[in-house]
Short mmCIF file of C-alpha atoms and ligand atoms in Angstrom, two decimals:
data_model
loop_
_atom_site.label_atom_id
_atom_site.label_comp_id
_atom_site.label_asym_id
_atom_site.label_seq_id
_atom_site.Cartn_x
_atom_site.Cartn_y
_atom_site.Cartn_z
CA MET A 212 170.02 -129.23 -36.13
CA ASP A 213 170.39 -131.47 -39.18
CA ASN A 214 170.71 -129.92 -42.63
CA ARG A 215 170.60 -133.20 -44.53
CA LYS A 216 167.81 -133.70 -47.08
CA ILE A 217 164.40 -135.27 -46.51
CA GLY A 218 163.58 -138.08 -48.96
CA VAL A 219 160.07 -138.04 -50.41
CA PHE A 220 158.60 -140.63 -52.73
CA ASP A 221 155.44 -141.49 -54.59
CA SER A 222 154.43 -143.78 -57.44
CA GLY A 223 154.29 -140.70 -59.65
CA LEU A 224 153.72 -137.00 -59.40
CA GLY A 225 151.00 -136.84 -56.73
CA GLY A 226 153.64 -136.72 -54.01
CA LEU A 227 154.47 -133.25 -55.26
CA SER A 228 151.40 -132.18 -53.26
CA VAL A 229 153.51 -133.14 -50.21
CA VAL A 230 156.54 -131.23 -51.53
CA ARG A 231 154.30 -128.19 -52.05
CA GLU A 232 153.23 -128.32 -48.38
CA MET A 233 156.83 -128.86 -47.26
CA ARG A 234 157.95 -125.74 -49.08
CA LYS A 235 155.19 -123.74 -47.37
CA ILE A 236 155.46 -125.22 -43.88
CA MET A 237 159.20 -126.00 -43.62
CA PRO A 238 160.96 -123.96 -46.33
CA ALA A 239 164.43 -124.46 -44.82
CA GLU A 240 164.33 -128.19 -45.57
CA SER A 241 166.11 -129.62 -48.61
CA ILE A 242 164.19 -132.31 -50.47
CA VAL A 243 165.06 -135.21 -52.71
CA TYR A 244 161.95 -136.45 -54.51
CA PHE A 245 161.53 -139.73 -56.36
CA GLY A 246 158.49 -140.50 -58.54
CA ASP A 247 158.19 -144.05 -59.81
CA THR A 248 156.69 -142.89 -63.11
CA ALA A 249 157.74 -146.03 -64.98
CA ARG A 250 155.66 -148.26 -62.71
CA LEU A 251 152.67 -146.07 -61.86
CA PRO A 252 149.95 -146.79 -60.80
CA TYR A 253 150.61 -148.58 -57.53
CA GLY A 254 146.90 -148.60 -56.71
CA SER A 255 146.14 -151.64 -58.84
CA LYS A 256 149.12 -153.67 -57.56
CA SER A 257 149.45 -156.22 -54.77
CA ARG A 258 150.85 -155.48 -51.31
CA ALA A 259 153.94 -157.60 -52.08
CA VAL A 260 154.79 -155.67 -55.24
CA ILE A 261 154.11 -152.26 -53.64
CA THR A 262 156.39 -153.25 -50.74
CA ASP A 263 159.18 -154.39 -53.05
CA PHE A 264 159.06 -151.17 -55.07
CA SER A 265 159.03 -149.13 -51.84
CA ARG A 266 162.11 -151.01 -50.57
CA GLN A 267 164.05 -150.21 -53.74
CA ILE A 268 163.15 -146.54 -53.48
CA THR A 269 164.10 -146.43 -49.79
CA ARG A 270 167.54 -147.86 -50.67
CA PHE A 271 167.97 -145.21 -53.36
CA LEU A 272 166.97 -142.41 -50.97
CA LEU A 273 169.31 -143.69 -48.24
CA GLU A 274 172.12 -143.49 -50.78
CA GLN A 275 171.29 -139.75 -51.01
CA ASP A 276 172.04 -139.49 -47.27
CA VAL A 277 168.53 -138.43 -46.22
CA LYS A 278 167.74 -137.80 -42.55
CA ALA A 279 164.13 -139.00 -42.86
CA ILE A 280 161.74 -140.36 -45.47
CA VAL A 281 158.17 -139.30 -46.19
CA ILE A 282 156.12 -141.88 -48.04
CA ALA A 283 154.17 -139.35 -50.08
CA CYS A 284 151.87 -142.07 -51.39
CA GLY A 285 148.72 -143.29 -49.69
CA THR A 286 149.03 -146.67 -51.34
CA ALA A 287 152.59 -147.32 -50.16
CA SER A 288 151.78 -145.83 -46.72
CA THR A 289 148.89 -148.24 -46.23
CA ASN A 290 150.67 -151.29 -47.67
CA ALA A 291 154.39 -150.97 -46.97
CA LEU A 292 155.02 -148.61 -44.04
CA ASP A 293 155.31 -151.21 -41.27
CA THR A 294 157.68 -153.37 -43.33
CA LEU A 295 159.89 -150.43 -44.25
CA ARG A 296 160.02 -149.26 -40.63
CA SER A 297 161.07 -152.74 -39.49
CA GLU A 298 163.77 -153.10 -42.17
CA PHE A 299 165.40 -149.67 -42.40
CA ASP A 300 167.12 -147.59 -39.78
CA VAL A 301 165.75 -144.16 -40.71
CA PRO A 302 162.65 -142.30 -39.49
CA ILE A 303 159.81 -143.00 -41.95
CA ILE A 304 156.52 -141.08 -41.94
CA GLY A 305 153.51 -142.14 -44.01
CA VAL A 306 150.49 -140.06 -44.95
CA ALA A 307 147.78 -142.37 -43.61
CA GLU A 308 148.25 -142.07 -39.83
CA PRO A 309 148.29 -138.25 -39.81
CA GLY A 310 145.29 -138.23 -42.17
CA ALA A 311 143.28 -140.62 -40.00
CA ARG A 312 144.04 -138.62 -36.85
CA SER A 313 143.00 -135.37 -38.46
CA ALA A 314 139.74 -136.90 -39.76
CA VAL A 315 138.79 -138.13 -36.29
CA ARG A 316 139.47 -134.66 -34.86
CA ALA A 317 137.44 -132.97 -37.62
CA SER A 318 134.35 -135.20 -37.72
CA ARG A 319 131.39 -134.31 -35.50
CA SER A 320 129.03 -137.06 -36.64
CA GLY A 321 131.66 -139.83 -36.74
CA ARG A 322 130.65 -140.63 -40.32
CA ILE A 323 133.91 -140.43 -42.23
CA GLY A 324 134.49 -141.03 -45.94
CA VAL A 325 137.86 -142.23 -47.19
CA LEU A 326 138.89 -141.84 -50.83
CA GLY A 327 141.87 -143.86 -51.98
CA THR A 328 143.25 -146.19 -54.58
CA GLU A 329 142.00 -149.77 -54.86
CA ALA A 330 145.04 -151.08 -52.95
CA THR A 331 144.54 -148.51 -50.18
CA VAL A 332 140.87 -149.39 -49.76
CA LYS A 333 141.67 -153.11 -49.88
CA SER A 334 144.33 -152.73 -47.16
CA GLY A 335 141.67 -151.53 -44.70
CA ALA A 336 144.41 -149.44 -43.06
CA PHE A 337 142.43 -146.19 -42.79
CA ASP A 338 139.43 -148.01 -41.26
CA LYS A 339 141.71 -149.65 -38.74
CA MET A 340 143.46 -146.45 -37.72
CA ILE A 341 140.22 -144.47 -37.50
CA HIS A 342 138.57 -147.20 -35.41
CA GLN A 343 141.54 -147.34 -33.05
CA LEU A 344 141.01 -143.65 -32.32
CA ALA A 345 137.20 -143.62 -32.52
CA PRO A 346 135.70 -147.12 -32.12
CA GLU A 347 132.17 -145.83 -32.84
CA ALA A 348 133.07 -144.17 -36.13
CA GLU A 349 131.45 -145.26 -39.40
CA VAL A 350 134.00 -145.40 -42.20
CA ILE A 351 132.78 -145.44 -45.79
CA SER A 352 135.57 -146.06 -48.28
CA GLN A 353 135.55 -145.37 -51.98
CA ALA A 354 138.22 -146.43 -54.47
CA CYS A 355 138.78 -143.78 -57.16
CA PRO A 356 141.02 -145.38 -59.82
CA LEU A 357 140.31 -142.73 -62.47
CA PHE A 358 141.62 -139.84 -60.37
CA VAL A 359 145.33 -140.74 -60.68
CA PRO A 360 145.47 -140.68 -64.51
CA LEU A 361 143.42 -137.46 -64.57
CA VAL A 362 145.88 -135.80 -62.18
CA GLU A 363 148.95 -137.17 -63.99
CA SER A 364 147.50 -135.62 -67.17
CA GLY A 365 147.29 -132.26 -65.41
CA TRP A 366 143.46 -132.14 -65.71
CA PHE A 367 143.06 -130.30 -62.40
CA HIS A 368 140.36 -127.93 -63.62
CA ASP A 369 138.37 -129.81 -66.22
CA ALA A 370 134.70 -130.69 -66.72
CA ILE A 371 135.58 -134.39 -67.04
CA THR A 372 137.40 -134.38 -63.69
CA ASP A 373 134.35 -132.65 -62.14
CA ARG A 374 132.02 -135.32 -63.54
CA VAL A 375 134.22 -138.18 -62.32
CA ALA A 376 134.40 -136.58 -58.87
CA GLU A 377 130.59 -136.27 -58.72
CA ARG A 378 130.25 -139.95 -59.60
CA TYR A 379 132.76 -141.12 -56.95
CA LEU A 380 131.45 -138.82 -54.22
CA GLN A 381 127.74 -139.56 -54.70
CA PRO A 382 127.72 -142.73 -52.53
CA LEU A 383 129.50 -140.88 -49.70
CA ILE A 384 126.98 -138.05 -49.85
CA GLU A 385 124.16 -140.61 -49.67
CA GLU A 386 125.84 -142.08 -46.57
CA GLY A 387 125.81 -138.64 -44.94
CA VAL A 388 129.53 -138.30 -44.23
CA ASP A 389 130.64 -134.98 -42.70
CA THR A 390 134.37 -135.50 -43.35
CA VAL A 391 136.22 -136.95 -46.35
CA VAL A 392 139.86 -138.03 -46.25
CA LEU A 393 141.76 -137.45 -49.50
CA GLY A 394 143.64 -140.69 -48.88
CA CYS A 395 145.90 -140.48 -51.94
CA THR A 396 148.44 -137.72 -52.48
CA HIS A 397 147.22 -137.14 -56.03
CA TYR A 398 143.82 -136.01 -54.76
CA PRO A 399 144.79 -132.69 -53.09
CA LEU A 400 145.69 -131.52 -56.60
CA ILE A 401 142.00 -131.84 -57.58
CA LYS A 402 140.68 -130.72 -54.21
CA GLU A 403 138.45 -128.11 -55.85
CA ALA A 404 136.64 -130.69 -57.99
CA ILE A 405 136.19 -132.98 -54.97
CA GLY A 406 135.05 -130.07 -52.77
CA GLN A 407 132.50 -129.00 -55.34
CA ALA A 408 131.14 -132.53 -55.67
CA VAL A 409 130.75 -133.04 -51.95
CA GLY A 410 129.50 -129.57 -50.99
CA LYS A 411 130.89 -126.96 -48.64
CA ASP A 412 129.55 -128.49 -45.42
CA VAL A 413 131.79 -131.54 -45.72
CA LYS A 414 135.36 -131.17 -44.44
CA LEU A 415 138.16 -132.41 -46.66
CA ILE A 416 141.30 -133.82 -45.04
CA ASN A 417 144.44 -133.18 -47.05
CA VAL A 418 146.76 -136.04 -46.08
CA SER A 419 149.73 -134.30 -47.73
CA LYS A 420 149.47 -131.32 -45.39
CA GLU A 421 148.82 -133.49 -42.32
CA ALA A 422 151.92 -135.60 -43.05
CA VAL A 423 154.09 -132.50 -43.37
CA LEU A 424 152.84 -131.12 -40.05
CA GLU A 425 153.70 -134.48 -38.50
CA ILE A 426 157.22 -134.62 -39.90
CA ARG A 427 157.87 -131.04 -38.85
CA ASP A 428 156.82 -131.85 -35.26
CA PHE A 429 158.87 -135.04 -35.28
CA LEU A 430 162.04 -133.31 -36.53
CA ASP A 431 161.50 -130.51 -34.04
CA ARG A 432 161.22 -132.97 -31.14
CA MET A 433 164.39 -134.74 -32.29
CA ASP A 434 166.23 -131.44 -32.83
CA MET A 435 166.67 -132.41 -36.49
CA LEU A 436 165.12 -129.42 -38.27
CA ALA A 437 167.31 -127.69 -40.87
CA ARG A 438 168.48 -124.18 -40.04
CA GLY A 439 170.09 -121.45 -42.12
CA GLY A 440 171.68 -122.34 -45.43
CA GLU A 441 169.84 -122.52 -48.72
CA SER A 442 167.33 -125.31 -49.24
CA THR A 443 167.38 -127.36 -52.43
CA CYS A 444 164.89 -129.56 -54.30
CA GLU A 445 166.13 -132.48 -56.42
CA PHE A 446 163.81 -134.54 -58.58
CA TYR A 447 164.29 -138.10 -59.77
CA ALA A 448 161.99 -140.41 -61.71
CA SER A 449 162.14 -143.89 -63.15
CA ASP A 450 160.77 -142.55 -66.48
CA SER A 451 159.39 -139.44 -68.23
CA ILE A 452 161.65 -136.85 -66.60
CA ASP A 453 160.53 -133.98 -68.84
CA HIS A 454 156.94 -134.51 -67.78
CA MET A 455 158.04 -134.58 -64.15
CA ALA A 456 159.98 -131.32 -64.48
CA SER A 457 157.11 -129.44 -66.14
CA PHE A 458 154.55 -130.91 -63.72
CA ALA A 459 156.71 -129.93 -60.75
CA GLU A 460 156.98 -126.38 -62.12
CA LEU A 461 153.18 -126.25 -62.40
CA VAL A 462 152.48 -127.65 -58.92
CA LEU A 463 155.27 -125.84 -57.09
CA GLY A 464 155.11 -122.60 -59.04
CA MET A 465 158.89 -122.71 -59.58
CA GLY A 466 160.66 -122.30 -62.91
CA GLY A 467 163.75 -123.98 -64.36
CA LEU A 468 163.37 -127.34 -62.64
CA THR A 469 165.13 -130.41 -63.95
CA ALA A 470 164.63 -134.08 -63.17
CA ASN A 471 167.01 -137.03 -63.45
CA LYS A 472 166.22 -140.54 -64.58
CA ILE A 473 167.16 -143.41 -62.28
CA ASP A 474 167.27 -147.13 -62.94
CA ILE A 475 165.38 -147.98 -59.76
CA GLU A 476 165.43 -151.74 -60.34
CA LYS A 477 169.14 -151.77 -59.69
CA TYR A 478 168.21 -151.15 -56.03
CA ASP A 479 166.47 -154.51 -55.86
CA LYS A 480 167.62 -157.04 -53.20
CA ARG A 481 170.82 -155.53 -51.87
N1 LIG B 610 149.81 -140.97 -54.99
C1 LIG B 610 149.51 -142.38 -54.88
C2 LIG B 610 148.73 -142.61 -53.59
O1 LIG B 610 148.81 -141.74 -52.74
C3 LIG B 610 148.90 -142.83 -56.17
C4 LIG B 610 148.68 -144.25 -56.25
C5 LIG B 610 148.83 -144.95 -57.54
O2 LIG B 610 149.93 -144.94 -58.07
O3 LIG B 610 147.86 -145.60 -57.94
O4 LIG B 610 148.09 -143.59 -53.35
#
């Protein structure tokens, strides 16, 4: 048993889709969440910058005495996970590996669509992981840069979000995919719009949920699950803490949340 907190981070608020799954699947766990709202989006940045930002956040989370870290960001998972694992002595789980595994299990035709940020698509990480598991699979990737600002604005159910989703999903429909990976943690928050655009016969893989199932199994194997006691949720951001608190209330259905502002750059190069 280990009642210490789990650290969770994202470039912004999309990682709250991971926190939402954690509270459903492993409610006894305490969470410390960091959203890098001052430097969002990560999707248009280079691997080197994304890795540097992720290092700073990992140092901050380690200072909170976390027992494990979930990279609740597809972009950081596909660009920085290996580096973080090699540099820090804490279990680190990303969202991409669990998402790729689940897509391979779900797809019958082997034609798999991957939605992600530009940096995620450019990394080729999902293609690589899917091909390791299913060498014959066809992976069709689509960068969706407009989704992150729509989600951060809270436009979950909006005609404009529906139209943007139709536009991004059209090429995947034409390619005949039977499974689509929501390869960015912002996307599960607009799953309905994406589902409508792609039609009910196409399976959607929620990477946020898959990552939580993976961390639960990992902690269970290591006898590190929290037991008893009351779980807590702490929220930190590099900017716009009021927006984070109200967004977290909306996504998590909890009232009275507060967020704290952190100068994350002070965690650079320690
Ligand atoms: N939630 C992040 C991801 O999963 C959003 C990326 C961004 O900041 O552009 O990729």
